[in-house]
mmCIF file of C-alpha atoms and ligand atoms in Angstrom:
data_model
loop_
_atom_site.group_PDB
_atom_site.id
_atom_site.type_symbol
_atom_site.label_atom_id
_atom_site.label_comp_id
_atom_site.label_asym_id
_atom_site.label_seq_id
_atom_site.Cartn_x
_atom_site.Cartn_y
_atom_site.Cartn_z
ATOM 1 C CA MET A 1 -53.282 -9.365 26.573
ATOM 2 C CA SER A 2 -54.315 -6.779 24.052
ATOM 3 C CA HIS A 3 -51.852 -4.284 22.932
ATOM 4 C CA ASP A 4 -53.793 -1.512 24.596
ATOM 5 C CA SER A 5 -53.555 -3.130 27.953
ATOM 6 C CA LEU A 6 -49.992 -3.997 27.378
ATOM 7 C CA LEU A 7 -49.221 -0.375 26.668
ATOM 8 C CA GLU A 8 -51.137 0.617 29.769
ATOM 9 C CA SER A 9 -49.087 -1.649 32.064
ATOM 10 C CA PHE A 10 -45.949 -0.608 30.182
ATOM 11 C CA THR A 11 -46.676 3.059 30.905
ATOM 12 C CA ALA A 12 -47.413 2.233 34.483
ATOM 13 C CA GLY A 13 -43.870 0.888 34.588
ATOM 14 C CA ARG A 14 -44.656 -2.811 35.099
ATOM 15 C CA ARG A 15 -41.592 -5.054 34.396
ATOM 16 C CA ALA A 16 -43.686 -7.871 32.983
ATOM 17 C CA ALA A 17 -45.064 -5.505 30.321
ATOM 18 C CA LEU A 18 -41.502 -4.303 29.471
ATOM 19 C CA SER A 19 -40.475 -7.891 29.078
ATOM 20 C CA ARG A 20 -43.455 -8.755 26.926
ATOM 21 C CA ALA A 21 -43.060 -5.653 24.731
ATOM 22 C CA ILE A 22 -39.437 -6.562 24.104
ATOM 23 C CA THR A 23 -40.300 -10.095 23.174
ATOM 24 C CA ILE A 24 -42.961 -8.924 20.735
ATOM 25 C CA VAL A 25 -40.544 -6.452 19.094
ATOM 26 C CA GLU A 26 -37.502 -8.813 19.080
ATOM 27 C CA ASN A 27 -39.467 -11.554 17.338
ATOM 28 C CA GLU A 28 -41.475 -9.310 15.079
ATOM 29 C CA ARG A 29 -44.632 -10.836 16.484
ATOM 30 C CA ALA A 30 -48.011 -9.708 15.222
ATOM 31 C CA GLY A 31 -48.572 -6.018 16.107
ATOM 32 C CA PHE A 32 -44.946 -5.233 16.755
ATOM 33 C CA ARG A 33 -45.105 -2.148 14.564
ATOM 34 C CA ASP A 34 -48.077 -0.839 16.556
ATOM 35 C CA VAL A 35 -46.144 -1.172 19.743
ATOM 36 C CA LEU A 36 -43.130 0.607 18.334
ATOM 37 C CA ALA A 37 -45.228 3.291 16.788
ATOM 38 C CA ALA A 38 -47.087 3.911 20.065
ATOM 39 C CA LEU A 39 -43.775 4.283 21.939
ATOM 40 C CA HIS A 40 -42.156 6.499 19.328
ATOM 41 C CA SER A 41 -43.047 9.881 20.932
ATOM 42 C CA ARG A 42 -41.477 8.757 24.219
ATOM 43 C CA LEU A 43 -38.012 8.223 22.724
ATOM 44 C CA GLY A 44 -35.003 10.330 23.410
ATOM 45 C CA ARG A 45 -34.586 10.425 27.158
ATOM 46 C CA ALA A 46 -32.138 7.601 27.629
ATOM 47 C CA HIS A 47 -28.447 7.868 27.097
ATOM 48 C CA ARG A 48 -27.586 5.086 24.698
ATOM 49 C CA ILE A 49 -24.260 3.548 25.200
ATOM 50 C CA GLY A 50 -22.608 1.059 22.842
ATOM 51 C CA ILE A 51 -19.852 -1.135 24.189
ATOM 52 C CA THR A 52 -17.907 -3.079 21.595
ATOM 53 C CA GLY A 53 -14.579 -4.690 21.074
ATOM 54 C CA PRO A 54 -12.893 -7.988 20.484
ATOM 55 C CA PRO A 55 -14.194 -11.251 22.055
ATOM 56 C CA GLY A 56 -13.162 -11.599 25.697
ATOM 57 C CA ALA A 57 -11.982 -8.051 26.094
ATOM 58 C CA GLY A 58 -14.036 -7.674 29.277
ATOM 59 C CA LYS A 59 -17.074 -5.895 27.767
ATOM 60 C CA SER A 60 -19.524 -7.723 30.019
ATOM 61 C CA THR A 61 -17.387 -7.160 33.135
ATOM 62 C CA LEU A 62 -17.169 -3.524 32.270
ATOM 63 C CA THR A 63 -20.952 -3.377 31.618
ATOM 64 C CA ALA A 64 -21.541 -4.907 35.034
ATOM 65 C CA ALA A 65 -19.142 -2.404 36.551
ATOM 66 C CA LEU A 66 -21.032 0.477 34.794
ATOM 67 C CA ILE A 67 -24.420 -0.831 36.034
ATOM 68 C CA GLU A 68 -23.070 -0.805 39.600
ATOM 69 C CA HIS A 69 -21.808 2.713 39.130
ATOM 70 C CA TYR A 70 -25.140 3.992 37.764
ATOM 71 C CA ARG A 71 -27.191 2.203 40.405
ATOM 72 C CA GLN A 72 -25.032 3.889 43.124
ATOM 73 C CA HIS A 73 -26.289 7.157 41.522
ATOM 74 C CA ASP A 74 -29.875 5.950 41.426
ATOM 75 C CA GLU A 75 -30.013 5.726 37.665
ATOM 76 C CA ARG A 76 -31.945 2.992 36.079
ATOM 77 C CA VAL A 77 -30.184 0.888 33.459
ATOM 78 C CA GLY A 78 -31.357 -1.285 30.631
ATOM 79 C CA VAL A 79 -28.919 -3.612 28.981
ATOM 80 C CA ILE A 80 -28.953 -5.519 25.678
ATOM 81 C CA ALA A 81 -26.338 -8.152 25.436
ATOM 82 C CA VAL A 82 -26.010 -9.213 21.850
ATOM 83 C CA ASP A 83 -24.838 -12.760 22.483
ATOM 84 C CA PRO A 84 -21.730 -13.837 20.712
ATOM 85 C CA THR A 85 -22.795 -16.916 18.919
ATOM 86 C CA SER A 86 -19.404 -16.900 17.110
ATOM 87 C CA PRO A 87 -16.946 -19.649 17.948
ATOM 88 C CA PHE A 88 -14.332 -16.996 18.843
ATOM 89 C CA THR A 89 -15.881 -16.049 22.218
ATOM 90 C CA GLY A 90 -13.645 -16.167 25.228
ATOM 91 C CA GLY A 91 -15.916 -14.587 27.815
ATOM 92 C CA ALA A 92 -18.873 -15.560 29.837
ATOM 93 C CA LEU A 93 -22.332 -14.377 28.939
ATOM 94 C CA LEU A 94 -23.276 -11.133 30.576
ATOM 95 C CA GLY A 95 -26.102 -12.955 32.401
ATOM 96 C CA ASP A 96 -23.619 -15.178 34.149
ATOM 97 C CA ARG A 97 -21.505 -12.246 35.189
ATOM 98 C CA ILE A 98 -24.535 -10.395 36.424
ATOM 99 C CA ARG A 99 -25.847 -13.257 38.358
ATOM 100 C CA MET A 100 -22.475 -13.392 40.209
ATOM 101 C CA ASN A 101 -22.968 -9.952 41.698
ATOM 102 C CA GLU A 102 -26.732 -10.153 42.112
ATOM 103 C CA ILE A 103 -27.535 -7.138 40.016
ATOM 104 C CA SER A 104 -30.263 -9.311 38.490
ATOM 105 C CA LEU A 105 -32.407 -8.910 41.562
ATOM 106 C CA ASP A 106 -32.338 -5.070 41.343
ATOM 107 C CA ALA A 107 -35.619 -3.547 40.023
ATOM 108 C CA GLY A 108 -33.673 -0.684 38.496
ATOM 109 C CA VAL A 109 -31.746 -2.991 36.049
ATOM 110 C CA PHE A 110 -33.211 -4.926 33.150
ATOM 111 C CA ILE A 111 -31.041 -7.211 31.022
ATOM 112 C CA ARG A 112 -31.998 -8.855 27.799
ATOM 113 C CA SER A 113 -29.768 -11.124 25.729
ATOM 114 C CA MET A 114 -30.303 -11.322 22.043
ATOM 115 C CA ALA A 115 -28.953 -13.885 19.724
ATOM 116 C CA THR A 116 -28.587 -14.038 15.976
ATOM 117 C CA ARG A 117 -31.952 -14.753 14.416
ATOM 118 C CA GLY A 118 -33.288 -15.406 10.993
ATOM 119 C CA SER A 119 -35.898 -12.705 10.816
ATOM 120 C CA LEU A 120 -36.297 -10.318 7.947
ATOM 121 C CA GLY A 121 -35.153 -7.237 9.773
ATOM 122 C CA GLY A 122 -31.996 -8.827 11.041
ATOM 123 C CA LEU A 123 -30.327 -8.673 14.371
ATOM 124 C CA ALA A 124 -29.082 -5.044 14.066
ATOM 125 C CA LEU A 125 -32.560 -3.712 13.482
ATOM 126 C CA ALA A 126 -34.032 -5.832 16.244
ATOM 127 C CA THR A 127 -31.405 -4.570 18.702
ATOM 128 C CA LYS A 128 -32.076 -0.934 17.861
ATOM 129 C CA GLU A 129 -35.873 -1.495 18.229
ATOM 130 C CA VAL A 130 -35.405 -3.197 21.518
ATOM 131 C CA ALA A 131 -33.240 -0.312 22.647
ATOM 132 C CA ASP A 132 -36.157 2.016 21.656
ATOM 133 C CA VAL A 133 -38.478 -0.018 23.928
ATOM 134 C CA MET A 134 -36.043 0.380 26.818
ATOM 135 C CA ASP A 135 -35.695 4.106 26.166
ATOM 136 C CA ALA A 136 -39.492 4.530 26.067
ATOM 137 C CA TYR A 137 -39.802 2.560 29.392
ATOM 138 C CA GLY A 138 -37.778 5.287 31.121
ATOM 139 C CA PHE A 139 -34.235 3.843 31.695
ATOM 140 C CA ASP A 140 -31.699 6.581 32.179
ATOM 141 C CA ARG A 141 -29.023 4.531 30.353
ATOM 142 C CA VAL A 142 -29.438 1.781 27.795
ATOM 143 C CA ILE A 143 -26.249 -0.116 27.268
ATOM 144 C CA VAL A 144 -25.758 -2.405 24.266
ATOM 145 C CA GLU A 145 -22.917 -4.830 24.337
ATOM 146 C CA THR A 146 -21.722 -6.406 21.048
ATOM 147 C CA VAL A 147 -18.608 -8.178 19.910
ATOM 148 C CA GLY A 148 -16.903 -5.988 17.461
ATOM 149 C CA VAL A 149 -15.970 -8.536 14.927
ATOM 150 C CA GLY A 150 -18.238 -7.709 11.911
ATOM 151 C CA GLN A 151 -19.903 -4.885 10.220
ATOM 152 C CA SER A 152 -23.354 -5.622 11.646
ATOM 153 C CA GLU A 153 -21.993 -5.539 15.194
ATOM 154 C CA LEU A 154 -20.254 -2.270 14.510
ATOM 155 C CA ASP A 155 -23.557 -0.954 13.062
ATOM 156 C CA ILE A 156 -25.241 -1.895 16.327
ATOM 157 C CA ALA A 157 -22.599 -0.173 18.424
ATOM 158 C CA SER A 158 -22.658 2.937 16.235
ATOM 159 C CA ALA A 159 -26.351 3.348 16.688
ATOM 160 C CA ALA A 160 -25.653 4.434 20.222
ATOM 161 C CA ASP A 161 -25.227 8.063 21.401
ATOM 162 C CA SER A 162 -21.839 7.179 22.773
ATOM 163 C CA THR A 163 -19.791 4.231 21.548
ATOM 164 C CA VAL A 164 -17.066 2.762 23.766
ATOM 165 C CA VAL A 165 -14.418 0.533 22.046
ATOM 166 C CA VAL A 166 -12.785 -1.737 24.480
ATOM 167 C CA LEU A 167 -9.313 -3.066 23.594
ATOM 168 C CA VAL A 168 -6.972 -5.245 25.600
ATOM 169 C CA PRO A 169 -3.224 -5.781 25.354
ATOM 170 C CA GLU A 170 -3.682 -9.321 24.022
ATOM 171 C CA SER A 171 -6.028 -8.289 21.266
ATOM 172 C CA GLY A 172 -3.079 -6.958 19.184
ATOM 173 C CA ASP A 173 -1.880 -3.508 18.358
ATOM 174 C CA ALA A 174 -3.738 -0.302 17.357
ATOM 175 C CA ILE A 175 -3.283 -1.019 13.692
ATOM 176 C CA GLN A 176 -5.281 -4.257 13.996
ATOM 177 C CA ALA A 177 -8.041 -2.331 15.730
ATOM 178 C CA MET A 178 -8.040 0.199 12.976
ATOM 179 C CA LYS A 179 -8.229 -2.571 10.277
ATOM 180 C CA ALA A 180 -11.242 -4.027 12.076
ATOM 181 C CA GLY A 181 -13.112 -0.659 11.742
ATOM 182 C CA LEU A 182 -13.053 -0.148 15.450
ATOM 183 C CA MET A 183 -11.292 3.267 15.241
ATOM 184 C CA GLU A 184 -14.146 4.575 13.161
ATOM 185 C CA ALA A 185 -16.777 3.532 15.680
ATOM 186 C CA ALA A 186 -15.163 4.924 18.829
ATOM 187 C CA ASP A 187 -16.274 7.974 20.750
ATOM 188 C CA LEU A 188 -14.250 6.693 23.684
ATOM 189 C CA PHE A 189 -11.469 4.118 23.947
ATOM 190 C CA VAL A 190 -10.980 1.898 26.889
ATOM 191 C CA ILE A 191 -7.828 -0.177 27.364
ATOM 192 C CA ASN A 192 -9.183 -2.844 29.710
ATOM 193 C CA LYS A 193 -7.080 -5.461 31.550
ATOM 194 C CA SER A 194 -4.657 -2.650 32.331
ATOM 195 C CA ASP A 195 -3.249 -4.988 35.052
ATOM 196 C CA ARG A 196 -1.649 -6.915 32.186
ATOM 197 C CA PRO A 197 1.672 -6.114 30.399
ATOM 198 C CA GLY A 198 1.327 -4.037 27.327
ATOM 199 C CA ALA A 199 -1.583 -1.848 28.323
ATOM 200 C CA ASP A 200 0.413 1.378 28.516
ATOM 201 C CA ARG A 201 1.973 0.709 25.048
ATOM 202 C CA LEU A 202 -1.407 -0.008 23.497
ATOM 203 C CA ALA A 203 -2.853 3.212 25.088
ATOM 204 C CA ARG A 204 0.074 5.154 23.592
ATOM 205 C CA GLU A 205 -0.387 3.606 20.189
ATOM 206 C CA VAL A 206 -4.106 4.313 20.132
ATOM 207 C CA SER A 207 -3.558 7.949 21.157
ATOM 208 C CA MET A 208 -0.878 8.370 18.507
ATOM 209 C CA MET A 209 -3.094 6.836 15.901
ATOM 210 C CA LEU A 210 -5.886 9.223 16.808
ATOM 211 C CA HIS A 211 -3.560 12.185 16.665
ATOM 212 C CA LEU A 212 -2.192 11.166 13.310
ATOM 213 C CA ARG A 213 -5.642 10.843 11.824
ATOM 214 C CA SER A 214 -6.968 14.097 13.352
ATOM 215 C CA GLY A 215 -3.800 15.857 12.134
ATOM 216 C CA ASN A 216 -4.538 14.934 8.608
ATOM 217 C CA VAL A 217 -8.102 16.078 8.507
ATOM 218 C CA MET A 218 -8.004 18.955 10.885
ATOM 219 C CA ARG A 219 -5.216 21.036 9.310
ATOM 220 C CA ASN A 220 -7.212 24.273 9.456
ATOM 221 C CA VAL A 221 -8.159 24.027 13.036
ATOM 222 C CA PRO A 222 -6.098 25.870 15.612
ATOM 223 C CA ALA A 223 -3.584 23.863 17.612
ATOM 224 C CA HIS A 224 -5.230 21.704 20.200
ATOM 225 C CA HIS A 225 -3.911 19.355 22.810
ATOM 226 C CA GLY A 226 -6.513 16.678 22.125
ATOM 227 C CA VAL A 227 -7.974 14.656 19.316
ATOM 228 C CA ASN A 228 -10.541 16.148 17.016
ATOM 229 C CA LEU A 229 -11.788 13.049 15.370
ATOM 230 C CA ALA A 230 -15.391 12.858 16.409
ATOM 231 C CA ALA A 231 -16.589 15.772 14.411
ATOM 232 C CA VAL A 232 -14.903 14.402 11.390
ATOM 233 C CA LYS A 233 -16.307 10.989 12.071
ATOM 234 C CA ALA A 234 -19.759 12.450 12.396
ATOM 235 C CA GLY A 235 -19.499 14.199 9.097
ATOM 236 C CA SER A 236 -18.179 11.158 7.233
ATOM 237 C CA ALA A 237 -20.685 8.845 8.788
ATOM 238 C CA ALA A 238 -23.517 10.953 7.610
ATOM 239 C CA ARG A 239 -22.125 11.256 4.141
ATOM 240 C CA ARG A 240 -21.720 7.493 3.943
ATOM 241 C CA SER A 241 -25.169 6.400 4.918
ATOM 242 C CA VAL A 242 -27.622 9.176 3.996
ATOM 243 C CA PRO A 243 -28.602 10.051 0.464
ATOM 244 C CA ASP A 244 -27.594 13.460 -0.888
ATOM 245 C CA SER A 245 -31.117 14.714 -0.994
ATOM 246 C CA VAL A 246 -31.441 14.454 2.799
ATOM 247 C CA ASN A 247 -29.169 17.205 4.018
ATOM 248 C CA VAL A 248 -28.657 16.046 7.643
ATOM 249 C CA ASN A 249 -25.073 17.161 7.386
ATOM 250 C CA ALA A 250 -25.514 20.928 7.178
ATOM 251 C CA PRO A 251 -23.874 22.977 8.402
ATOM 252 C CA SER A 252 -20.605 21.060 8.261
ATOM 253 C CA PRO A 253 -19.860 19.776 11.697
ATOM 254 C CA VAL A 254 -16.100 20.239 11.060
ATOM 255 C CA GLU A 255 -16.581 24.020 10.901
ATOM 256 C CA SER A 256 -19.379 24.576 13.423
ATOM 257 C CA VAL A 257 -19.029 22.086 16.090
ATOM 258 C CA PRO A 258 -16.346 22.229 18.815
ATOM 259 C CA SER A 259 -14.396 19.019 18.543
ATOM 260 C CA TRP A 260 -14.700 16.061 20.856
ATOM 261 C CA GLU A 261 -11.347 14.770 22.039
ATOM 262 C CA ILE A 262 -11.608 10.949 22.014
ATOM 263 C CA PRO A 263 -10.251 9.910 25.321
ATOM 264 C CA VAL A 264 -8.136 6.794 25.750
ATOM 265 C CA LEU A 265 -8.915 5.459 29.217
ATOM 266 C CA LYS A 266 -7.391 2.531 31.134
ATOM 267 C CA THR A 267 -9.527 0.203 33.184
ATOM 268 C CA ILE A 268 -9.306 -2.996 35.205
ATOM 269 C CA ALA A 269 -12.983 -3.941 34.925
ATOM 270 C CA GLU A 270 -12.566 -6.769 37.419
ATOM 271 C CA THR A 271 -11.437 -4.516 40.255
ATOM 272 C CA ARG A 272 -13.562 -1.534 38.965
ATOM 273 C CA ALA A 273 -10.433 0.569 38.607
ATOM 274 C CA GLY A 274 -10.977 3.335 36.141
ATOM 275 C CA VAL A 275 -14.752 2.761 35.959
ATOM 276 C CA THR A 276 -15.662 6.015 37.692
ATOM 277 C CA GLU A 277 -13.493 7.938 35.116
ATOM 278 C CA LEU A 278 -15.184 6.032 32.318
ATOM 279 C CA ALA A 279 -18.592 7.060 33.546
ATOM 280 C CA GLN A 280 -17.424 10.680 33.875
ATOM 281 C CA SER A 281 -16.103 10.540 30.354
ATOM 282 C CA LEU A 282 -19.378 9.160 29.075
ATOM 283 C CA ASP A 283 -21.193 12.090 30.776
ATOM 284 C CA SER A 284 -18.806 14.554 29.221
ATOM 285 C CA HIS A 285 -19.507 12.929 25.828
ATOM 286 C CA ARG A 286 -23.185 13.296 26.337
ATOM 287 C CA SER A 287 -22.885 16.971 27.381
ATOM 288 C CA TRP A 288 -20.795 17.548 24.306
ATOM 289 C CA LEU A 289 -23.409 15.804 22.131
ATOM 290 C CA THR A 290 -26.169 17.935 23.593
ATOM 291 C CA ALA A 291 -24.366 21.233 23.588
ATOM 292 C CA THR A 292 -23.156 20.985 20.003
ATOM 293 C CA GLY A 293 -26.332 19.696 18.461
ATOM 294 C CA GLU A 294 -24.591 16.543 17.520
ATOM 295 C CA LEU A 295 -27.102 14.522 19.562
ATOM 296 C CA SER A 296 -30.005 15.748 17.425
ATOM 297 C CA ARG A 297 -27.897 15.096 14.306
ATOM 298 C CA ARG A 298 -27.196 11.527 15.355
ATOM 299 C CA ARG A 299 -30.909 10.943 16.243
ATOM 300 C CA ARG A 300 -32.044 12.447 12.986
ATOM 301 C CA LYS A 301 -29.710 10.097 11.205
ATOM 302 C CA ARG A 302 -31.039 7.167 13.281
ATOM 303 C CA ILE A 303 -34.653 8.007 12.348
ATOM 304 C CA THR A 304 -33.764 8.335 8.658
ATOM 305 C CA GLU A 305 -32.115 4.959 8.766
ATOM 306 C CA ARG A 306 -35.068 3.443 10.565
ATOM 307 C CA VAL A 307 -37.431 4.439 7.751
ATOM 308 C CA ARG A 308 -35.030 2.955 5.200
ATOM 309 C CA ASP A 309 -34.653 -0.263 7.271
ATOM 310 C CA GLU A 310 -38.404 -0.531 7.622
ATOM 311 C CA VAL A 311 -39.001 -0.095 3.923
ATOM 312 C CA ALA A 312 -36.397 -2.824 3.259
ATOM 313 C CA ARG A 313 -38.028 -5.120 5.760
ATOM 314 C CA ARG A 314 -41.504 -4.652 4.233
ATOM 315 C CA LEU A 315 -40.205 -5.245 0.705
ATOM 316 C CA GLN A 316 -38.304 -8.296 1.817
ATOM 317 C CA ARG A 317 -41.485 -9.764 3.248
ATOM 318 C CA VAL A 318 -43.419 -9.058 0.085
ATOM 319 C CA VAL A 319 -40.796 -10.414 -2.296
ATOM 320 C CA TRP A 320 -39.592 -13.479 -0.334
ATOM 321 C CA GLU A 321 -42.741 -14.543 1.518
ATOM 322 C CA GLU A 322 -45.929 -13.090 0.091
ATOM 323 C CA GLN A 323 -44.874 -13.307 -3.621
ATOM 324 C CA GLY A 324 -43.027 -16.625 -3.227
ATOM 325 C CA GLY A 325 -39.569 -15.404 -4.023
ATOM 326 C CA ALA A 326 -38.059 -17.897 -1.540
ATOM 327 C CA ALA A 327 -39.832 -20.852 -3.231
ATOM 328 C CA LEU A 328 -38.719 -19.669 -6.704
ATOM 329 C CA LEU A 329 -35.190 -19.443 -5.553
ATOM 330 C CA GLU A 330 -35.398 -22.902 -4.093
ATOM 331 C CA GLU A 331 -36.752 -24.294 -7.302
ATOM 332 C CA SER A 332 -34.026 -22.595 -9.350
ATOM 333 C CA LEU A 333 -31.149 -24.027 -7.265
ATOM 334 C CA HIS A 334 -30.534 -26.993 -9.557
ATOM 335 C CA ALA A 335 -30.571 -24.880 -12.688
ATOM 336 C CA LEU A 336 -28.320 -22.420 -11.048
ATOM 337 C CA GLU A 337 -25.827 -25.174 -10.116
ATOM 338 C CA ASP A 338 -25.721 -26.793 -13.557
ATOM 339 C CA GLY A 339 -25.354 -23.448 -15.260
ATOM 340 C CA SER A 340 -28.533 -23.535 -17.216
ATOM 341 C CA THR A 341 -29.601 -20.214 -15.580
ATOM 342 C CA THR A 342 -27.803 -17.389 -13.892
ATOM 343 C CA PRO A 343 -28.248 -15.534 -10.561
ATOM 344 C CA TYR A 344 -29.274 -12.511 -12.605
ATOM 345 C CA GLU A 345 -31.983 -14.267 -14.474
ATOM 346 C CA VAL A 346 -33.390 -15.788 -11.274
ATOM 347 C CA ALA A 347 -33.187 -12.482 -9.477
ATOM 348 C CA ALA A 348 -34.996 -10.686 -12.345
ATOM 349 C CA ARG A 349 -37.804 -13.227 -12.195
ATOM 350 C CA ILE A 350 -38.138 -12.824 -8.448
ATOM 351 C CA ALA A 351 -38.041 -9.035 -8.686
ATOM 352 C CA GLU A 352 -40.562 -9.092 -11.564
ATOM 353 C CA ARG A 353 -43.223 -10.233 -9.178
ATOM 354 C CA ILE A 354 -43.350 -6.840 -7.599
ATOM 355 C CA LEU A 355 -41.610 -4.816 -10.333
ATOM 356 C CA PRO A 356 -43.056 -5.965 -13.713
ATOM 357 C CA ALA A 357 -41.494 -3.087 -15.605
ATOM 358 C CA GLN A 358 -37.931 -2.970 -14.195
ATOM 359 C CA GLY A 359 -37.660 -6.758 -13.659
ATOM 360 C CA THR A 360 -37.203 -7.374 -17.371
ATOM 361 C CA THR A 361 -34.908 -4.541 -18.093
ATOM 362 C CA PRO A 362 -31.402 -5.688 -18.375
ATOM 363 C CA GLY A 363 -28.932 -3.576 -16.601
HETATM 364 N N1 LIG B 401 -6.936 -9.527 34.174
HETATM 365 C C1 LIG B 401 -8.194 -9.057 33.861
HETATM 366 N N2 LIG B 401 -9.154 -9.829 33.498
HETATM 367 C C2 LIG B 401 -10.338 -9.301 33.188
HETATM 368 C C3 LIG B 401 -10.561 -7.926 33.281
HETATM 369 N N3 LIG B 401 -11.836 -7.693 32.914
HETATM 370 C C4 LIG B 401 -12.335 -8.860 32.519
HETATM 371 N N4 LIG B 401 -11.422 -9.876 32.771
HETATM 372 C C5 LIG B 401 -11.661 -11.292 32.448
HETATM 373 O O1 LIG B 401 -11.706 -11.496 31.059
HETATM 374 C C6 LIG B 401 -12.555 -12.555 30.649
HETATM 375 C C7 LIG B 401 -13.581 -12.152 29.703
HETATM 376 O O2 LIG B 401 -14.422 -11.123 30.340
HETATM 377 P P1 LIG B 401 -15.849 -10.767 29.720
HETATM 378 O O3 LIG B 401 -16.378 -9.587 30.547
HETATM 379 O O4 LIG B 401 -16.734 -11.969 29.670
HETATM 380 O O5 LIG B 401 -15.430 -10.382 28.267
HETATM 381 P P2 LIG B 401 -16.404 -10.011 27.039
HETATM 382 O O6 LIG B 401 -15.674 -9.039 26.284
HETATM 383 O O7 LIG B 401 -17.797 -9.688 27.482
HETATM 384 O O8 LIG B 401 -16.424 -11.392 26.255
HETATM 385 P P3 LIG B 401 -17.418 -11.797 25.036
HETATM 386 O O9 LIG B 401 -18.728 -11.253 25.351
HETATM 387 O O10 LIG B 401 -17.465 -13.295 25.041
HETATM 388 O O11 LIG B 401 -16.788 -11.240 23.827
HETATM 389 C C8 LIG B 401 -13.200 -13.000 32.062
HETATM 390 O O12 LIG B 401 -12.522 -14.111 32.487
HETATM 391 C C9 LIG B 401 -12.967 -11.854 32.944
HETATM 392 O O13 LIG B 401 -12.909 -12.177 34.270
HETATM 393 C C10 LIG B 401 -9.458 -7.074 33.774
HETATM 394 O O14 LIG B 401 -9.576 -5.913 33.861
HETATM 395 N N5 LIG B 401 -8.299 -7.668 33.986
HETATM 396 MG MG1 LIG B 402 -19.666 -10.446 26.910
#
């Protein structure tokens, strides 16, 4: 099928075309950039929801519960389950869970699992691009489930409009979650498995941690019964990842944006307890994003990052594949091991192939 006819069927809403477009994008098949470029103007309708947290926290069960909830409200849902290929996993694959309650037969739901792969763009980029395809197809919600154990997983979750961090009593205390970087990523907290002992204590700890942090950075803001972290998070995230010359951070969100009070919700995903409240909270977050301009800011940041990612991917291809960088590295392994050359020398020689001037400059 040509890309033109693929796009035609895609636009007509055919599932097979969606599936095929996702495969092309996920595997960086020939023409994947044309597909993404053609869909670019259709982006921005879907509410992108990231669900992350420790292995076995119940993310897939919660995702299945959210799908059910949205389907009851006639919303269409696309799901990307980034499969935990790590040995830590305690849960079933989302697909297994979904098959159990027959969501898979529903035309309003589309689920794609993605596993770690060796492509140049990396899993995080592929996940974001597949989310774009689902957005362009017309899903109302696009949910991305990832295990929150590494930076790239957190990056995936943070690329959502709304990021839900799922914790459970057995995953340790709030301090551990903070160390794992989960506090930074969260727009909403869910304490799942609230049927188990320790859930109330963990919920209190997380709330307290959020208050402490917001207290430190929000000294000049009038007293408030909630937590003001999101505006601060938004500002610091922008400062971290966007170069100074791109002023996506003005005016300062701390001053101009009413704060988002990060909720700490309790759920029992298996019985669906608390799921309606979670869905309501997600809607409140989206309203807040829209009303404050934070949604546009996050999307602007996403687009800036996409250009950077794409430049990196193109350069990687040139250096490692087209200019034989991978082969040169391979040939140098022995010399590297016996100490007759250094990683810096080898890197300079590889970089020289596209940067003759800079490659030889020590620095
Ligand atoms: N007691 C209790 N068990 C739950 C609850 N939610 C999920 N579980 C169970 O916890 C286990 C893991 O659930 P999953 O939904 O697969 O967890 P996950 O976070 O997606 O797991 P990974 O994707 O492997 O990291 C399963 O056996 C679920 O049945 C809950 O609210 N209470
Ligand atoms: Mg899972």
